[in-house]
Amino acid sequence: MSRIPVYSVDNAPQEVRDQLEALRAQFGKVLNIHGEMAHSPVVLAAYSGIQDAIARHGTFDQATQEAIALAVGNTNDCDYCQSAHTQGALAAGWSEQDTVAIRDGGIDANPKLTVLLDVARAIARDGGEVDERTWSRAREAGWSDVELTELFTHVIVNVFTNYFNHFVHTDLDLPAASGLGG
């Protein structure tokens, strides 16, 4: 059970209503995580700021972004984010089987992406540290300095949401990802 109530656009503090409305428009409803973030304008602004920077400057396609989110959510045992990003991954063209494979460690049909996800998992798991072998494998697979640097931002926004969900015990308000308790 969630530790804090979920705000709607109508009952949220005035200073976050526009951001919450934009998120409702994007996702079709106010997700529990966003309604909980609305308790603190700095939390919602930080999340939205990183997401806006990715939308404006990011180079990864939606399928890659969702794969990163699934890998990080799995690394951090965040059922909420794994469920949310399974829905996003399905919309981005991944199959249900692909989403499970990504969460479980990679996708055989795309070894280049699997190597990128290994870097993402290392960042999330090891406090930003990536061993030389993993880094070298990513470079050898063709990932550039620009892409590996950008990856860090994608990992961080997902760690942010994973930890926030753990912190406030966000209740799942969307279908549970296959294999998760919800």
JSON list of C-alpha atoms in Angstrom, two decimals:
[
{"chain": "A", "resi": 1, "resn": "MET", "atom": "CA", "xyz": [0.00, 0.00, 0.00]},
{"chain": "A", "resi": 2, "resn": "SER", "atom": "CA", "xyz": [1.28, 3.42, -0.95]},
{"chain": "A", "resi": 3, "resn": "ARG", "atom": "CA", "xyz": [2.72, 5.58, 1.80]},
{"chain": "A", "resi": 4, "resn": "ILE", "atom": "CA", "xyz": [1.30, 8.80, 0.34]},
{"chain": "A", "resi": 5, "resn": "PRO", "atom": "CA", "xyz": [-1.93, 9.57, -1.49]},
{"chain": "A", "resi": 6, "resn": "VAL", "atom": "CA", "xyz": [-2.07, 10.03, -5.23]},
{"chain": "A", "resi": 7, "resn": "TYR", "atom": "CA", "xyz": [-3.02, 13.52, -6.37]},
{"chain": "A", "resi": 8, "resn": "SER", "atom": "CA", "xyz": [-5.24, 14.12, -9.37]},
{"chain": "A", "resi": 9, "resn": "VAL", "atom": "CA", "xyz": [-4.93, 17.22, -11.52]},
{"chain": "A", "resi": 10, "resn": "ASP", "atom": "CA", "xyz": [-7.91, 18.71, -9.68]},
{"chain": "A", "resi": 11, "resn": "ASN", "atom": "CA", "xyz": [-6.61, 18.30, -6.12]},
{"chain": "A", "resi": 12, "resn": "ALA", "atom": "CA", "xyz": [-2.85, 18.67, -6.69]},
{"chain": "A", "resi": 13, "resn": "PRO", "atom": "CA", "xyz": [-1.02, 21.76, -5.44]},
{"chain": "A", "resi": 14, "resn": "GLN", "atom": "CA", "xyz": [-1.56, 24.60, -7.92]},
{"chain": "A", "resi": 15, "resn": "GLU", "atom": "CA", "xyz": [2.12, 24.89, -8.81]},
{"chain": "A", "resi": 16, "resn": "VAL", "atom": "CA", "xyz": [2.28, 21.32, -10.22]},
{"chain": "A", "resi": 17, "resn": "ARG", "atom": "CA", "xyz": [-1.09, 21.13, -11.97]},
{"chain": "A", "resi": 18, "resn": "ASP", "atom": "CA", "xyz": [0.26, 22.11, -15.40]},
{"chain": "A", "resi": 19, "resn": "GLN", "atom": "CA", "xyz": [2.99, 19.44, -15.22]},
{"chain": "A", "resi": 20, "resn": "LEU", "atom": "CA", "xyz": [0.51, 16.86, -13.98]},
{"chain": "A", "resi": 21, "resn": "GLU", "atom": "CA", "xyz": [-1.93, 17.79, -16.76]},
{"chain": "A", "resi": 22, "resn": "ALA", "atom": "CA", "xyz": [0.84, 17.37, -19.34]},
{"chain": "A", "resi": 23, "resn": "LEU", "atom": "CA", "xyz": [1.65, 13.92, -17.94]},
{"chain": "A", "resi": 24, "resn": "ARG", "atom": "CA", "xyz": [-2.05, 12.99, -17.95]},
{"chain": "A", "resi": 25, "resn": "ALA", "atom": "CA", "xyz": [-2.24, 14.03, -21.61]},
{"chain": "A", "resi": 26, "resn": "GLN", "atom": "CA", "xyz": [0.86, 11.99, -22.43]},
{"chain": "A", "resi": 27, "resn": "PHE", "atom": "CA", "xyz": [-0.21, 8.81, -20.62]},
{"chain": "A", "resi": 28, "resn": "GLY", "atom": "CA", "xyz": [-4.00, 9.06, -20.85]},
{"chain": "A", "resi": 29, "resn": "LYS", "atom": "CA", "xyz": [-4.39, 9.34, -17.08]},
{"chain": "A", "resi": 30, "resn": "VAL", "atom": "CA", "xyz": [-2.47, 10.51, -14.04]},
{"chain": "A", "resi": 31, "resn": "LEU", "atom": "CA", "xyz": [-0.33, 7.51, -13.21]},
{"chain": "A", "resi": 32, "resn": "ASN", "atom": "CA", "xyz": [0.09, 6.78, -9.51]},
{"chain": "A", "resi": 33, "resn": "ILE", "atom": "CA", "xyz": [3.80, 7.58, -9.66]},
{"chain": "A", "resi": 34, "resn": "HIS", "atom": "CA", "xyz": [3.13, 11.03, -11.11]},
{"chain": "A", "resi": 35, "resn": "GLY", "atom": "CA", "xyz": [0.32, 11.74, -8.65]},
{"chain": "A", "resi": 36, "resn": "GLU", "atom": "CA", "xyz": [2.68, 10.85, -5.82]},
{"chain": "A", "resi": 37, "resn": "MET", "atom": "CA", "xyz": [5.53, 12.93, -7.23]},
{"chain": "A", "resi": 38, "resn": "ALA", "atom": "CA", "xyz": [3.11, 15.90, -7.27]},
{"chain": "A", "resi": 39, "resn": "HIS", "atom": "CA", "xyz": [3.42, 16.15, -3.48]},
{"chain": "A", "resi": 40, "resn": "SER", "atom": "CA", "xyz": [6.78, 17.83, -4.01]},
{"chain": "A", "resi": 41, "resn": "PRO", "atom": "CA", "xyz": [7.21, 20.27, -6.90]},
{"chain": "A", "resi": 42, "resn": "VAL", "atom": "CA", "xyz": [10.97, 19.64, -6.90]},
{"chain": "A", "resi": 43, "resn": "VAL", "atom": "CA", "xyz": [10.46, 15.89, -7.43]},
{"chain": "A", "resi": 44, "resn": "LEU", "atom": "CA", "xyz": [8.02, 16.34, -10.29]},
{"chain": "A", "resi": 45, "resn": "ALA", "atom": "CA", "xyz": [10.16, 19.08, -11.84]},
{"chain": "A", "resi": 46, "resn": "ALA", "atom": "CA", "xyz": [13.33, 16.97, -11.61]},
{"chain": "A", "resi": 47, "resn": "TYR", "atom": "CA", "xyz": [11.64, 14.00, -13.25]},
{"chain": "A", "resi": 48, "resn": "SER", "atom": "CA", "xyz": [9.99, 16.14, -15.93]},
{"chain": "A", "resi": 49, "resn": "GLY", "atom": "CA", "xyz": [13.23, 18.03, -16.56]},
{"chain": "A", "resi": 50, "resn": "ILE", "atom": "CA", "xyz": [15.20, 14.87, -17.29]},
{"chain": "A", "resi": 51, "resn": "GLN", "atom": "CA", "xyz": [12.39, 13.51, -19.46]},
{"chain": "A", "resi": 52, "resn": "ASP", "atom": "CA", "xyz": [12.18, 16.80, -21.37]},
{"chain": "A", "resi": 53, "resn": "ALA", "atom": "CA", "xyz": [15.96, 16.80, -21.94]},
{"chain": "A", "resi": 54, "resn": "ILE", "atom": "CA", "xyz": [15.78, 13.26, -23.30]},
{"chain": "A", "resi": 55, "resn": "ALA", "atom": "CA", "xyz": [12.86, 14.17, -25.59]},
{"chain": "A", "resi": 56, "resn": "ARG", "atom": "CA", "xyz": [14.68, 17.25, -26.94]},
{"chain": "A", "resi": 57, "resn": "HIS", "atom": "CA", "xyz": [18.24, 15.97, -27.19]},
{"chain": "A", "resi": 58, "resn": "GLY", "atom": "CA", "xyz": [18.17, 12.17, -27.01]},
{"chain": "A", "resi": 59, "resn": "THR", "atom": "CA", "xyz": [19.19, 10.00, -29.93]},
{"chain": "A", "resi": 60, "resn": "PHE", "atom": "CA", "xyz": [17.87, 6.58, -28.92]},
{"chain": "A", "resi": 61, "resn": "ASP", "atom": "CA", "xyz": [14.64, 5.43, -30.54]},
{"chain": "A", "resi": 62, "resn": "GLN", "atom": "CA", "xyz": [11.65, 4.54, -28.38]},
{"chain": "A", "resi": 63, "resn": "ALA", "atom": "CA", "xyz": [12.32, 0.79, -28.56]},
{"chain": "A", "resi": 64, "resn": "THR", "atom": "CA", "xyz": [15.86, 1.29, -27.23]},
{"chain": "A", "resi": 65, "resn": "GLN", "atom": "CA", "xyz": [14.66, 3.64, -24.49]},
{"chain": "A", "resi": 66, "resn": "GLU", "atom": "CA", "xyz": [12.08, 1.10, -23.34]},
{"chain": "A", "resi": 67, "resn": "ALA", "atom": "CA", "xyz": [14.66, -1.70, -23.38]},
{"chain": "A", "resi": 68, "resn": "ILE", "atom": "CA", "xyz": [16.96, 0.40, -21.17]},
{"chain": "A", "resi": 69, "resn": "ALA", "atom": "CA", "xyz": [14.07, 1.10, -18.79]},
{"chain": "A", "resi": 70, "resn": "LEU", "atom": "CA", "xyz": [13.20, -2.60, -18.59]},
{"chain": "A", "resi": 71, "resn": "ALA", "atom": "CA", "xyz": [16.80, -3.58, -17.90]},
{"chain": "A", "resi": 72, "resn": "VAL", "atom": "CA", "xyz": [17.24, -0.94, -15.19]},
{"chain": "A", "resi": 73, "resn": "GLY", "atom": "CA", "xyz": [13.84, -1.67, -13.63]},
{"chain": "A", "resi": 74, "resn": "ASN", "atom": "CA", "xyz": [14.75, -5.35, -13.44]},
{"chain": "A", "resi": 75, "resn": "THR", "atom": "CA", "xyz": [18.16, -4.57, -11.96]},
{"chain": "A", "resi": 76, "resn": "ASN", "atom": "CA", "xyz": [16.47, -2.51, -9.24]},
{"chain": "A", "resi": 77, "resn": "ASP", "atom": "CA", "xyz": [13.56, -4.93, -8.72]},
{"chain": "A", "resi": 78, "resn": "CYS", "atom": "CA", "xyz": [10.98, -2.26, -9.53]},
{"chain": "A", "resi": 79, "resn": "ASP", "atom": "CA", "xyz": [7.78, -4.08, -10.49]},
{"chain": "A", "resi": 80, "resn": "TYR", "atom": "CA", "xyz": [5.99, -0.77, -11.16]},
{"chain": "A", "resi": 81, "resn": "CYS", "atom": "CA", "xyz": [8.55, 0.42, -13.72]},
{"chain": "A", "resi": 82, "resn": "GLN", "atom": "CA", "xyz": [8.93, -3.00, -15.31]},
{"chain": "A", "resi": 83, "resn": "SER", "atom": "CA", "xyz": [5.15, -3.11, -15.75]},
{"chain": "A", "resi": 84, "resn": "ALA", "atom": "CA", "xyz": [4.91, 0.46, -17.06]},
{"chain": "A", "resi": 85, "resn": "HIS", "atom": "CA", "xyz": [7.80, 0.00, -19.46]},
{"chain": "A", "resi": 86, "resn": "THR", "atom": "CA", "xyz": [6.49, -3.35, -20.65]},
{"chain": "A", "resi": 87, "resn": "GLN", "atom": "CA", "xyz": [3.45, -1.42, -21.88]},
{"chain": "A", "resi": 88, "resn": "GLY", "atom": "CA", "xyz": [5.75, 1.18, -23.48]},
{"chain": "A", "resi": 89, "resn": "ALA", "atom": "CA", "xyz": [7.89, -1.53, -25.05]},
{"chain": "A", "resi": 90, "resn": "LEU", "atom": "CA", "xyz": [4.86, -3.25, -26.55]},
{"chain": "A", "resi": 91, "resn": "ALA", "atom": "CA", "xyz": [3.79, 0.09, -28.04]},
{"chain": "A", "resi": 92, "resn": "ALA", "atom": "CA", "xyz": [7.33, 0.57, -29.40]},
{"chain": "A", "resi": 93, "resn": "GLY", "atom": "CA", "xyz": [7.21, -2.74, -31.24]},
{"chain": "A", "resi": 94, "resn": "TRP", "atom": "CA", "xyz": [8.69, -5.26, -28.82]},
{"chain": "A", "resi": 95, "resn": "SER", "atom": "CA", "xyz": [6.78, -8.51, -28.26]},
{"chain": "A", "resi": 96, "resn": "GLU", "atom": "CA", "xyz": [5.80, -9.74, -24.80]},
{"chain": "A", "resi": 97, "resn": "GLN", "atom": "CA", "xyz": [8.47, -12.45, -25.16]},
{"chain": "A", "resi": 98, "resn": "ASP", "atom": "CA", "xyz": [11.06, -9.78, -26.05]},
{"chain": "A", "resi": 99, "resn": "THR", "atom": "CA", "xyz": [10.20, -7.75, -22.94]},
{"chain": "A", "resi": 100, "resn": "VAL", "atom": "CA", "xyz": [10.75, -10.76, -20.71]},
{"chain": "A", "resi": 101, "resn": "ALA", "atom": "CA", "xyz": [14.04, -11.56, -22.47]},
{"chain": "A", "resi": 102, "resn": "ILE", "atom": "CA", "xyz": [15.22, -7.97, -22.06]},
{"chain": "A", "resi": 103, "resn": "ARG", "atom": "CA", "xyz": [14.38, -8.00, -18.36]},
{"chain": "A", "resi": 104, "resn": "ASP", "atom": "CA", "xyz": [16.13, -11.36, -17.98]},
{"chain": "A", "resi": 105, "resn": "GLY", "atom": "CA", "xyz": [19.40, -10.21, -19.50]},
{"chain": "A", "resi": 106, "resn": "GLY", "atom": "CA", "xyz": [19.20, -9.39, -23.16]},
{"chain": "A", "resi": 107, "resn": "ILE", "atom": "CA", "xyz": [17.73, -10.28, -26.45]},
{"chain": "A", "resi": 108, "resn": "ASP", "atom": "CA", "xyz": [19.56, -12.84, -28.57]},
{"chain": "A", "resi": 109, "resn": "ALA", "atom": "CA", "xyz": [18.31, -11.36, -31.84]},
{"chain": "A", "resi": 110, "resn": "ASN", "atom": "CA", "xyz": [20.02, -8.06, -31.06]},
{"chain": "A", "resi": 111, "resn": "PRO", "atom": "CA", "xyz": [23.50, -8.62, -29.58]},
{"chain": "A", "resi": 112, "resn": "LYS", "atom": "CA", "xyz": [24.49, -4.95, -30.01]},
{"chain": "A", "resi": 113, "resn": "LEU", "atom": "CA", "xyz": [21.55, -3.86, -27.86]},
{"chain": "A", "resi": 114, "resn": "THR", "atom": "CA", "xyz": [22.29, -6.58, -25.31]},
{"chain": "A", "resi": 115, "resn": "VAL", "atom": "CA", "xyz": [25.77, -5.13, -24.82]},
{"chain": "A", "resi": 116, "resn": "LEU", "atom": "CA", "xyz": [24.29, -1.64, -24.29]},
{"chain": "A", "resi": 117, "resn": "LEU", "atom": "CA", "xyz": [21.89, -3.09, -21.73]},
{"chain": "A", "resi": 118, "resn": "ASP", "atom": "CA", "xyz": [24.82, -4.73, -19.95]},
{"chain": "A", "resi": 119, "resn": "VAL", "atom": "CA", "xyz": [26.34, -1.26, -19.54]},
{"chain": "A", "resi": 120, "resn": "ALA", "atom": "CA", "xyz": [23.01, 0.09, -18.29]},
{"chain": "A", "resi": 121, "resn": "ARG", "atom": "CA", "xyz": [22.73, -2.71, -15.74]},
{"chain": "A", "resi": 122, "resn": "ALA", "atom": "CA", "xyz": [26.28, -2.08, -14.53]},
{"chain": "A", "resi": 123, "resn": "ILE", "atom": "CA", "xyz": [25.58, 1.63, -14.06]},
{"chain": "A", "resi": 124, "resn": "ALA", "atom": "CA", "xyz": [22.40, 0.88, -12.09]},
{"chain": "A", "resi": 125, "resn": "ARG", "atom": "CA", "xyz": [23.83, -2.02, -10.10]},
{"chain": "A", "resi": 126, "resn": "ASP", "atom": "CA", "xyz": [27.30, -0.67, -9.31]},
{"chain": "A", "resi": 127, "resn": "GLY", "atom": "CA", "xyz": [26.72, 2.99, -8.53]},
{"chain": "A", "resi": 128, "resn": "GLY", "atom": "CA", "xyz": [27.83, 4.18, -11.96]},
{"chain": "A", "resi": 129, "resn": "GLU", "atom": "CA", "xyz": [30.90, 1.97, -12.16]},
{"chain": "A", "resi": 130, "resn": "VAL", "atom": "CA", "xyz": [31.31, 0.01, -15.40]},
{"chain": "A", "resi": 131, "resn": "ASP", "atom": "CA", "xyz": [34.18, -2.47, -15.58]},
{"chain": "A", "resi": 132, "resn": "GLU", "atom": "CA", "xyz": [36.62, -2.22, -18.48]},
{"chain": "A", "resi": 133, "resn": "ARG", "atom": "CA", "xyz": [35.47, -5.50, -20.05]},
{"chain": "A", "resi": 134, "resn": "THR", "atom": "CA", "xyz": [31.85, -4.32, -20.27]},
{"chain": "A", "resi": 135, "resn": "TRP", "atom": "CA", "xyz": [32.90, -0.88, -21.53]},
{"chain": "A", "resi": 136, "resn": "SER", "atom": "CA", "xyz": [35.21, -2.41, -24.16]},
{"chain": "A", "resi": 137, "resn": "ARG", "atom": "CA", "xyz": [32.49, -4.80, -25.35]},
{"chain": "A", "resi": 138, "resn": "ALA", "atom": "CA", "xyz": [30.16, -1.81, -25.84]},
{"chain": "A", "resi": 139, "resn": "ARG", "atom": "CA", "xyz": [32.78, 0.08, -27.83]},
{"chain": "A", "resi": 140, "resn": "GLU", "atom": "CA", "xyz": [33.58, -3.01, -29.92]},
{"chain": "A", "resi": 141, "resn": "ALA", "atom": "CA", "xyz": [29.84, -3.46, -30.61]},
{"chain": "A", "resi": 142, "resn": "GLY", "atom": "CA", "xyz": [29.82, -0.01, -32.17]},
{"chain": "A", "resi": 143, "resn": "TRP", "atom": "CA", "xyz": [28.41, 2.19, -29.39]},
{"chain": "A", "resi": 144, "resn": "SER", "atom": "CA", "xyz": [29.92, 5.69, -29.58]},
{"chain": "A", "resi": 145, "resn": "ASP", "atom": "CA", "xyz": [31.05, 7.98, -26.79]},
{"chain": "A", "resi": 146, "resn": "VAL", "atom": "CA", "xyz": [27.96, 10.10, -27.48]},
{"chain": "A", "resi": 147, "resn": "GLU", "atom": "CA", "xyz": [25.63, 7.11, -27.12]},
{"chain": "A", "resi": 148, "resn": "LEU", "atom": "CA", "xyz": [27.32, 5.73, -24.03]},
{"chain": "A", "resi": 149, "resn": "THR", "atom": "CA", "xyz": [27.24, 9.16, -22.41]},
{"chain": "A", "resi": 150, "resn": "GLU", "atom": "CA", "xyz": [23.56, 9.57, -23.27]},
{"chain": "A", "resi": 151, "resn": "LEU", "atom": "CA", "xyz": [22.88, 6.11, -21.85]},
{"chain": "A", "resi": 152, "resn": "PHE", "atom": "CA", "xyz": [23.86, 7.44, -18.44]},
{"chain": "A", "resi": 153, "resn": "THR", "atom": "CA", "xyz": [20.93, 9.90, -18.50]},
{"chain": "A", "resi": 154, "resn": "HIS", "atom": "CA", "xyz": [18.46, 7.17, -19.44]},
{"chain": "A", "resi": 155, "resn": "VAL", "atom": "CA", "xyz": [19.73, 5.00, -16.60]},
{"chain": "A", "resi": 156, "resn": "ILE", "atom": "CA", "xyz": [19.54, 7.84, -14.10]},
{"chain": "A", "resi": 157, "resn": "VAL", "atom": "CA", "xyz": [15.93, 8.80, -14.89]},
{"chain": "A", "resi": 158, "resn": "ASN", "atom": "CA", "xyz": [14.99, 5.15, -14.48]},
{"chain": "A", "resi": 159, "resn": "VAL", "atom": "CA", "xyz": [16.91, 4.77, -11.22]},
{"chain": "A", "resi": 160, "resn": "PHE", "atom": "CA", "xyz": [15.12, 7.95, -10.07]},
{"chain": "A", "resi": 161, "resn": "THR", "atom": "CA", "xyz": [11.70, 6.42, -10.73]},
{"chain": "A", "resi": 162, "resn": "ASN", "atom": "CA", "xyz": [12.68, 2.95, -9.45]},
{"chain": "A", "resi": 163, "resn": "TYR", "atom": "CA", "xyz": [13.89, 4.35, -6.16]},
{"chain": "A", "resi": 164, "resn": "PHE", "atom": "CA", "xyz": [10.94, 6.73, -5.86]},
{"chain": "A", "resi": 165, "resn": "ASN", "atom": "CA", "xyz": [8.54, 3.79, -6.26]},
{"chain": "A", "resi": 166, "resn": "HIS", "atom": "CA", "xyz": [10.43, 1.82, -3.60]},
{"chain": "A", "resi": 167, "resn": "PHE", "atom": "CA", "xyz": [10.46, 4.86, -1.31]},
{"chain": "A", "resi": 168, "resn": "VAL", "atom": "CA", "xyz": [6.71, 5.60, -1.43]},
{"chain": "A", "resi": 169, "resn": "HIS", "atom": "CA", "xyz": [5.47, 2.05, -2.19]},
{"chain": "A", "resi": 170, "resn": "THR", "atom": "CA", "xyz": [3.62, 3.08, -5.35]},
{"chain": "A", "resi": 171, "resn": "ASP", "atom": "CA", "xyz": [0.56, 0.93, -5.98]},
{"chain": "A", "resi": 172, "resn": "LEU", "atom": "CA", "xyz": [0.42, -0.63, -9.44]},
{"chain": "A", "resi": 173, "resn": "ASP", "atom": "CA", "xyz": [-2.29, 1.05, -11.54]},
{"chain": "A", "resi": 174, "resn": "LEU", "atom": "CA", "xyz": [-1.58, -0.71, -14.83]},
{"chain": "A", "resi": 175, "resn": "PRO", "atom": "CA", "xyz": [-1.25, -4.32, -15.97]},
{"chain": "A", "resi": 176, "resn": "ALA", "atom": "CA", "xyz": [1.52, -6.23, -14.21]},
{"chain": "A", "resi": 177, "resn": "ALA", "atom": "CA", "xyz": [4.34, -7.31, -16.49]},
{"chain": "A", "resi": 178, "resn": "SER", "atom": "CA", "xyz": [4.46, -11.01, -17.29]},
{"chain": "A", "resi": 179, "resn": "GLY", "atom": "CA", "xyz": [6.20, -12.91, -14.52]},
{"chain": "A", "resi": 180, "resn": "LEU", "atom": "CA", "xyz": [5.83, -10.19, -11.89]},
{"chain": "A", "resi": 181, "resn": "GLY", "atom": "CA", "xyz": [3.58, -10.18, -8.87]},
{"chain": "A", "resi": 182, "resn": "GLY", "atom": "CA", "xyz": [2.32, -6.61, -9.42]}
]
